[in-house]
Short mmCIF file of C-alpha atoms in Angstrom, two decimals:
data_model
loop_
_atom_site.label_atom_id
_atom_site.label_comp_id
_atom_site.label_asym_id
_atom_site.label_seq_id
_atom_site.Cartn_x
_atom_site.Cartn_y
_atom_site.Cartn_z
CA MET A 62 23.18 21.61 13.00
CA ALA A 63 25.40 19.33 15.13
CA SER A 64 23.37 17.52 16.33
CA ARG A 65 22.83 15.62 13.56
CA LYS A 66 26.30 15.20 12.91
CA THR A 67 26.89 12.29 15.71
CA SER A 68 23.47 10.79 14.36
CA PRO A 69 24.56 6.91 13.51
CA ASN A 70 22.69 6.65 9.50
CA ARG A 71 24.72 9.77 8.79
CA ASP A 72 27.56 8.64 6.66
CA SER A 73 25.08 5.66 5.24
CA ARG A 74 25.47 6.09 1.24
CA ASP A 75 21.73 5.41 1.56
CA LYS A 76 19.14 8.07 -0.15
CA TYR A 77 15.43 7.76 0.15
CA SER A 78 13.65 10.04 -1.92
CA ILE A 79 9.75 10.75 -1.42
CA LEU A 80 7.59 11.30 -3.77
CA LEU A 81 5.03 13.61 -3.12
CA PRO A 82 1.95 13.86 -5.87
CA THR A 83 -0.42 17.10 -5.41
CA TYR A 84 -3.12 18.31 -6.19
CA ASN A 85 -4.95 21.18 -4.35
CA GLU A 86 -2.67 20.46 -1.27
CA ARG A 87 -1.76 23.66 -0.16
CA GLU A 88 -2.87 23.34 3.67
CA ASN A 89 -1.24 19.82 3.80
CA LEU A 90 2.05 20.43 1.76
CA PRO A 91 4.49 22.33 4.48
CA LEU A 92 2.79 20.42 7.80
CA ILE A 93 4.18 17.06 5.47
CA VAL A 94 7.04 19.22 4.57
CA TRP A 95 7.92 20.19 8.69
CA LEU A 96 7.09 16.80 9.46
CA LEU A 97 9.31 14.80 7.40
CA VAL A 98 12.24 17.10 7.52
CA LYS A 99 12.24 16.63 11.56
CA TYR A 100 11.81 12.84 11.42
CA PHE A 101 14.90 12.56 8.80
CA GLY A 102 16.45 15.20 10.95
CA GLU A 103 15.91 13.00 13.59
CA SER A 104 17.04 9.68 11.73
CA GLY A 105 19.91 11.24 10.31
CA TYR A 106 19.03 9.42 7.13
CA ASN A 107 20.09 11.06 3.53
CA TYR A 108 17.09 12.61 1.71
CA GLU A 109 14.92 14.34 0.01
CA ILE A 110 11.76 15.37 -1.84
CA ILE A 111 10.18 15.49 -4.88
CA VAL A 112 6.76 17.90 -4.82
CA ILE A 113 5.16 17.14 -8.68
CA ASP A 114 2.13 19.31 -8.21
CA ASP A 115 0.03 18.49 -10.98
CA GLY A 116 -1.66 22.22 -11.44
CA SER A 117 -3.20 22.71 -8.66
CA PRO A 118 -5.49 25.50 -9.38
CA ASP A 119 -4.99 26.41 -5.40
CA GLY A 120 -1.82 27.78 -4.84
CA THR A 121 -0.06 24.21 -3.86
CA LEU A 122 2.85 25.15 -6.30
CA GLU A 123 3.98 28.60 -4.48
CA VAL A 124 3.35 27.24 -1.23
CA ALA A 125 5.89 24.55 -2.20
CA GLU A 126 8.60 27.29 -3.55
CA GLN A 127 8.34 28.85 -0.37
CA LEU A 128 9.55 25.73 1.67
CA GLN A 129 12.16 25.30 -1.10
CA LYS A 130 13.32 28.51 -0.43
CA ILE A 131 12.86 28.02 3.76
CA TYR A 132 14.64 23.65 3.22
CA GLY A 133 17.19 23.70 0.47
CA GLU A 134 17.13 23.42 -3.34
CA ASP A 135 18.37 20.22 -1.97
CA LYS A 136 16.26 18.93 0.00
CA ILE A 137 13.08 20.08 -1.79
CA LEU A 138 13.10 19.36 -5.30
CA LEU A 139 9.65 20.19 -7.41
CA ARG A 140 8.86 19.02 -10.52
CA PRO A 141 5.37 19.87 -11.51
CA ARG A 142 3.62 19.04 -14.71
CA ALA A 143 0.54 20.83 -16.10
CA THR A 144 -2.02 18.91 -15.64
CA LYS A 145 -3.96 15.63 -14.02
CA LEU A 146 -2.40 13.02 -15.33
CA GLY A 147 -2.69 10.63 -12.76
CA LEU A 148 -0.52 8.16 -10.32
CA GLY A 149 1.08 6.48 -12.38
CA THR A 150 2.83 8.36 -13.96
CA ALA A 151 3.31 10.97 -11.66
CA TYR A 152 5.67 8.17 -9.89
CA ILE A 153 7.48 7.63 -13.34
CA HIS A 154 8.19 11.43 -13.39
CA GLY A 155 9.32 11.73 -9.74
CA ILE A 156 11.33 8.51 -10.33
CA LYS A 157 13.44 10.32 -13.44
CA HIS A 158 14.38 13.18 -11.21
CA ALA A 159 15.21 11.26 -8.32
CA THR A 160 18.53 10.84 -6.98
CA GLY A 161 17.56 8.43 -4.32
CA ASN A 162 18.13 4.13 -4.79
CA PHE A 163 15.38 3.75 -2.17
CA ILE A 164 11.53 6.02 -2.97
CA ILE A 165 9.20 6.26 -1.11
CA ILE A 166 5.51 7.24 -2.02
CA MET A 167 3.29 8.55 0.42
CA ASP A 168 0.31 10.47 0.56
CA ALA A 169 0.56 14.08 1.29
CA ASP A 170 -2.90 15.10 3.14
CA LEU A 171 -1.17 13.49 6.38
CA SER A 172 -2.84 10.29 6.74
CA HIS A 173 0.71 8.54 6.52
CA HIS A 174 2.27 9.96 9.11
CA PRO A 175 5.93 10.57 8.61
CA LYS A 176 7.19 8.94 11.59
CA PHE A 177 6.94 5.75 10.66
CA ILE A 178 9.40 6.16 7.97
CA PRO A 179 12.64 5.30 9.77
CA GLU A 180 10.38 2.03 10.65
CA PHE A 181 9.62 1.39 6.66
CA ILE A 182 13.96 1.97 6.69
CA GLU A 183 14.62 -0.38 9.41
CA LYS A 184 12.33 -2.63 8.48
CA GLN A 185 14.27 -2.77 4.65
CA LYS A 186 17.48 -3.13 6.08
CA GLU A 187 16.18 -5.76 8.41
CA GLY A 188 15.60 -8.37 5.37
CA ASP A 189 17.01 -6.49 2.85
CA TYR A 190 13.93 -6.10 1.06
CA ASP A 191 12.79 -5.50 -2.56
CA LEU A 192 9.81 -3.02 -0.91
CA VAL A 193 7.59 -2.52 2.50
CA SER A 194 4.32 -1.88 2.78
CA GLY A 195 2.62 0.24 5.50
CA THR A 196 -0.03 -1.83 7.30
CA ARG A 197 -3.20 -0.93 8.57
CA TYR A 198 -5.26 -4.38 9.31
CA GLN A 199 -1.87 -6.00 11.84
CA GLY A 200 -0.21 -5.23 15.35
CA ASN A 201 -0.77 -1.52 16.23
CA GLY A 202 -1.76 -0.91 12.82
CA GLY A 203 -5.53 1.34 12.15
CA VAL A 204 -7.43 4.07 10.99
CA TYR A 205 -8.97 7.75 12.71
CA GLY A 206 -11.93 8.71 11.64
CA TRP A 207 -13.84 5.51 10.23
CA ASP A 208 -17.14 5.08 10.80
CA LEU A 209 -18.82 1.27 11.00
CA ARG A 210 -20.09 1.06 7.44
CA ARG A 211 -16.08 2.07 6.07
CA LYS A 212 -14.68 -0.33 9.15
CA LEU A 213 -17.05 -2.60 7.55
CA ILE A 214 -16.23 -2.44 3.73
CA SER A 215 -12.74 -2.32 4.20
CA ARG A 216 -11.95 -5.69 5.49
CA GLY A 217 -14.18 -6.92 3.61
CA ALA A 218 -13.18 -6.07 0.60
CA ASN A 219 -9.47 -6.98 1.77
CA PHE A 220 -10.72 -10.65 2.89
CA LEU A 221 -12.21 -10.67 -0.26
CA THR A 222 -9.18 -9.43 -2.19
CA GLN A 223 -7.09 -12.19 0.46
CA VAL A 224 -9.10 -14.94 -0.42
CA LEU A 225 -9.11 -15.06 -4.42
CA LEU A 226 -5.81 -13.32 -4.77
CA ARG A 227 -3.80 -14.25 -2.01
CA PRO A 228 -0.87 -11.31 -2.61
CA GLY A 229 1.25 -12.43 0.61
CA ALA A 230 0.52 -8.83 2.16
CA SER A 231 -1.78 -7.71 4.37
CA ASP A 232 -2.53 -4.45 3.49
CA LEU A 233 -3.53 -4.10 -0.53
CA THR A 234 -4.74 -0.39 -1.11
CA GLY A 235 -2.77 1.52 1.39
CA SER A 236 0.09 3.54 -0.80
CA PHE A 237 2.64 3.77 2.27
CA ARG A 238 5.44 2.42 0.68
CA LEU A 239 8.78 2.24 0.75
CA TYR A 240 10.75 0.48 -3.19
CA LYS A 241 14.00 -0.18 -3.89
CA ARG A 242 14.09 2.28 -6.96
CA ALA A 243 14.78 -0.88 -9.46
CA VAL A 244 11.83 -2.50 -8.11
CA LEU A 245 9.53 0.46 -8.44
CA GLU A 246 10.33 1.45 -11.84
CA SER A 247 9.81 -2.41 -12.94
CA LEU A 248 6.76 -2.22 -11.25
CA VAL A 249 5.54 1.14 -12.75
CA GLU A 250 5.88 0.18 -15.90
CA ARG A 251 3.58 -2.80 -15.66
CA CYS A 252 1.19 -1.41 -13.62
CA VAL A 253 -2.38 0.05 -15.57
CA SER A 254 -4.93 0.91 -13.11
CA LYS A 255 -6.03 3.74 -11.15
CA GLY A 256 -6.79 4.90 -7.55
CA TYR A 257 -6.75 2.61 -5.17
CA VAL A 258 -6.75 -0.59 -7.30
CA PHE A 259 -3.20 0.67 -8.80
CA GLN A 260 -1.80 0.21 -5.04
CA MET A 261 -3.38 -3.58 -4.90
CA GLU A 262 -2.10 -3.90 -8.03
CA MET A 263 1.68 -3.00 -7.48
CA ILE A 264 1.82 -5.26 -4.90
CA ILE A 265 0.68 -8.31 -6.39
CA ARG A 266 2.57 -7.95 -9.66
CA ALA A 267 5.39 -7.10 -6.85
CA ARG A 268 4.55 -10.21 -5.41
CA GLN A 269 4.20 -12.07 -9.77
CA LEU A 270 7.88 -11.04 -9.69
CA SER A 271 8.89 -12.77 -7.07
CA TYR A 272 10.18 -9.48 -5.14
CA THR A 273 10.61 -10.15 -0.87
CA ILE A 274 7.74 -7.12 0.77
CA GLY A 275 8.09 -6.16 5.02
CA GLU A 276 4.92 -4.95 6.46
CA VAL A 277 5.03 -1.92 8.92
CA PRO A 278 1.63 -1.26 10.94
CA ILE A 279 0.82 2.43 10.34
CA SER A 280 -1.77 4.12 12.40
CA PHE A 281 -3.77 5.90 9.26
CA VAL A 282 -5.00 9.27 10.45
CA ASP A 283 -7.60 10.17 7.14
CA ARG A 284 -7.57 13.51 6.25
CA VAL A 285 -7.31 16.05 8.36
CA TYR A 286 -8.05 18.81 5.72
CA GLY A 287 -10.48 18.49 3.02
CA GLU A 288 -12.73 15.61 1.92
CA SER A 289 -11.85 11.36 1.85
CA LYS A 290 -13.70 9.87 -0.69
CA LEU A 291 -15.06 6.13 -0.84
CA GLY A 292 -18.40 6.41 -2.39
CA GLY A 293 -19.97 4.35 -5.07
CA ASN A 294 -18.01 4.90 -7.56
CA GLU A 295 -15.14 4.34 -5.54
CA ILE A 296 -16.57 0.31 -4.54
CA VAL A 297 -17.17 -0.04 -8.42
CA SER A 298 -13.97 0.44 -9.49
CA PHE A 299 -12.51 -1.57 -6.97
CA VAL A 300 -14.29 -4.68 -7.85
CA LYS A 301 -14.00 -4.47 -11.84
CA GLY A 302 -9.62 -3.73 -10.54
CA LEU A 303 -10.45 -7.27 -7.96
CA ILE A 304 -11.76 -8.93 -11.21
CA THR A 305 -9.67 -7.86 -14.09
CA LEU A 306 -6.71 -8.68 -11.85
CA PHE A 307 -8.46 -12.50 -10.43
CA ALA A 308 -8.45 -12.90 -13.87
CA THR A 309 -5.21 -11.59 -15.28
CA THR A 310 -2.71 -11.89 -12.11
CA MET B 125 0.54 -22.21 -7.06
CA LEU B 126 3.33 -24.58 -6.23
CA LEU B 127 3.71 -25.41 -9.81
CA SER B 128 4.51 -22.29 -11.22
CA SER B 129 6.28 -20.96 -8.24
CA SER B 130 8.92 -23.91 -8.03
CA LEU B 131 9.41 -23.62 -11.88
CA PHE B 132 10.35 -20.29 -11.71
CA SER B 133 12.22 -19.73 -8.46
CA GLY B 134 14.95 -19.97 -10.62
CA PHE B 135 14.30 -16.95 -13.32
CA SER B 136 15.79 -12.95 -11.92
CA PRO B 137 12.12 -11.18 -10.90
CA GLU B 138 13.83 -8.70 -14.17
CA ILE B 139 12.84 -11.49 -16.38
CA PRO B 140 9.16 -10.71 -17.26
CA ALA B 141 6.93 -12.85 -15.78
CA PRO B 142 6.79 -15.97 -18.34
CA ALA B 143 3.28 -15.93 -20.32
CA PHE B 144 1.67 -19.37 -19.07
CA ILE B 145 1.85 -18.52 -15.84
CA MET B 146 -1.57 -19.36 -14.19
CA THR B 147 -3.22 -16.67 -13.34
CA LYS B 148 -5.44 -16.96 -10.08
CA LEU B 149 -8.93 -16.94 -12.31
CA LEU B 150 -7.01 -20.65 -13.95
CA GLU B 151 -5.95 -21.38 -10.06
CA TRP B 152 -9.68 -21.23 -8.67
CA LEU B 153 -11.06 -22.72 -11.60
CA PHE B 154 -8.28 -25.75 -11.34
CA GLY B 155 -8.93 -26.36 -7.74
CA VAL B 156 -12.03 -26.07 -7.92
CA SER B 157 -12.37 -29.05 -10.52
CA VAL B 158 -9.74 -31.24 -9.00
CA VAL B 159 -12.65 -31.05 -5.88
CA GLY B 160 -15.23 -31.56 -7.86
CA ALA B 161 -14.20 -34.16 -9.47
CA ALA B 162 -13.09 -35.92 -6.25
CA TRP B 163 -16.14 -35.77 -5.55
CA ALA B 164 -18.44 -36.86 -8.32
CA LEU B 165 -16.37 -39.47 -8.47
CA VAL B 166 -16.96 -40.64 -4.53
CA SER B 167 -20.54 -39.59 -4.29
CA PHE B 168 -21.82 -41.35 -7.95
CA ASP B 169 -18.71 -43.78 -7.84
CA LEU B 170 -17.96 -43.21 -11.31
CA LEU B 171 -15.37 -45.43 -11.21
CA ASP B 172 -17.29 -48.24 -9.67
CA LEU B 173 -14.44 -48.72 -6.90
CA SER B 174 -17.83 -49.70 -5.12
CA LEU B 175 -17.26 -47.96 -2.12
CA PRO B 176 -19.34 -48.52 0.95
CA GLN B 177 -22.96 -47.07 0.97
CA THR B 178 -21.30 -44.77 4.23
CA TYR B 179 -19.17 -42.50 1.87
CA ARG B 180 -21.09 -41.74 -0.46
CA GLU B 181 -23.62 -40.38 1.96
CA VAL B 182 -21.05 -38.71 2.94
CA ALA B 183 -20.06 -37.42 1.02
CA TRP B 184 -23.15 -36.12 -1.35
CA PRO B 185 -24.07 -32.76 0.92
CA MET B 186 -20.33 -32.50 1.13
CA PRO B 187 -19.97 -29.14 -1.42
CA LEU B 188 -23.16 -27.41 0.64
CA TYR B 189 -21.30 -28.14 3.90
CA LEU B 190 -17.96 -26.50 2.25
CA LEU B 191 -19.98 -23.75 1.61
CA VAL B 192 -21.99 -23.00 4.46
CA SER B 193 -18.68 -23.08 6.64
CA PHE B 194 -16.23 -21.34 4.61
CA GLY B 195 -19.14 -19.07 4.45
CA CYS B 196 -19.59 -18.61 8.33
CA TYR B 197 -16.11 -18.54 8.88
CA SER B 198 -16.18 -15.24 6.51
CA LEU B 199 -18.54 -13.41 8.60
CA ALA B 200 -16.38 -14.68 11.50
CA THR B 201 -13.37 -13.17 10.00
CA VAL B 202 -14.46 -10.38 8.88
CA GLY B 203 -16.84 -9.64 11.82
CA TYR B 204 -13.90 -10.37 14.37
CA ARG B 205 -11.68 -7.82 12.58
CA VAL B 206 -14.24 -4.82 12.25
CA ALA B 207 -14.33 -5.57 15.97
CA THR B 208 -10.91 -5.16 16.77
CA PHE B 209 -9.78 -2.22 14.09
CA ASN B 210 -7.73 0.11 16.68
CA ASP B 211 -9.24 3.34 16.69
CA CYS B 212 -6.12 5.45 16.20
CA ASP B 213 -7.04 8.27 18.56
CA GLU B 214 -3.28 8.55 20.24
CA ALA B 215 -2.23 9.21 16.78
CA SER B 216 -4.89 11.89 15.75
CA ASN B 217 -4.16 13.77 18.69
CA GLU B 218 -0.55 13.60 18.25
CA LEU B 219 -0.62 15.08 14.76
CA GLN B 220 -2.85 17.56 16.00
CA GLU B 221 -0.60 19.01 18.99
CA GLN B 222 2.50 19.01 15.95
CA ILE B 223 0.23 20.35 13.00
CA LYS B 224 0.03 23.72 15.58
CA GLU B 225 4.01 22.98 16.09
CA ALA B 226 4.27 22.97 12.85
CA LYS B 227 2.53 26.15 11.38
CA GLU B 228 4.22 27.99 14.52
CA ASP B 229 7.86 26.57 13.63
CA LEU B 230 6.43 27.56 9.18
CA ARG B 231 5.72 31.10 9.86
CA LYS B 232 9.19 31.89 11.68
CA LYS B 233 11.12 30.57 9.36
CA GLY B 234 8.63 32.69 6.81
CA LEU B 235 5.98 30.60 4.93
CA LYS B 236 3.01 32.76 4.63
CA MET B 237 0.16 30.69 4.22
#
């Protein structure tokens, strides 16, 4: 594609590895990959997409293999694992195979839109931030598909966390972030929580280790395909995680 | 915490956090005890400073005032933030359009969904 050569970011030596942990994302994976290719193509940054599929029974991996044929083995890397092993280990697994000096983590379910990635990258360069976090709670950021109850829980939980932990970032449970590779490595090593709390622990430990944090407002479009989850269990485990972090960090 | 951050600001991030950095729990306990002690000193005149009676009268119900005003502040803040939480309808519409476009393009490229 000739147009890419004229792009101003083409010569930069930076490379961005996108980690996509998947579990039953057969519908969403081609779409997220298409969008990633589109926006990286337009902005011209160097990238690779690492799909870490945890043995999805729905055939996510086969779809990923097709995508690899379409977009090339240098752009789409498949690093599957046999069983569902959790997010933290998925990141460790992904980092091992990543060749980029920056790593972007995001959900593969289309709730995080790749159009924000160029903004993340510009933000990172602007302040040489160690990590850039997407935030639903500031500026033009927001959500789609949430009812009042969900908004209230989200805002309430966020407020409580801000008061108790003073983390220096507005969106703690979001998982759309860009990290310097070494920073992600050192954070993942230290974090022990699961689920929502894992993302929160990552950013709180980042502050504890005096890493610098930049923020970019994002719109979060709740799952298009598949069920979104926020039940009693999630709330209980969030509160437990909050108390643990309160007492230990 | 001011104390811990100024003590360790010279350390590189690669060094593990020193074990005696205050946890948020300890910070809170510390803060609450400092405020509590100051409150007790004035309210009960523990140091026999013979403070004017008005000081003691003002200080005595202060914890309750603080608690109530913090509660009000919290409710107002959360309420305001829920009310002003952006609904990203355009983002959703844009995504739906792009999904159509993507499906078509991927089919052309030979993807079997």
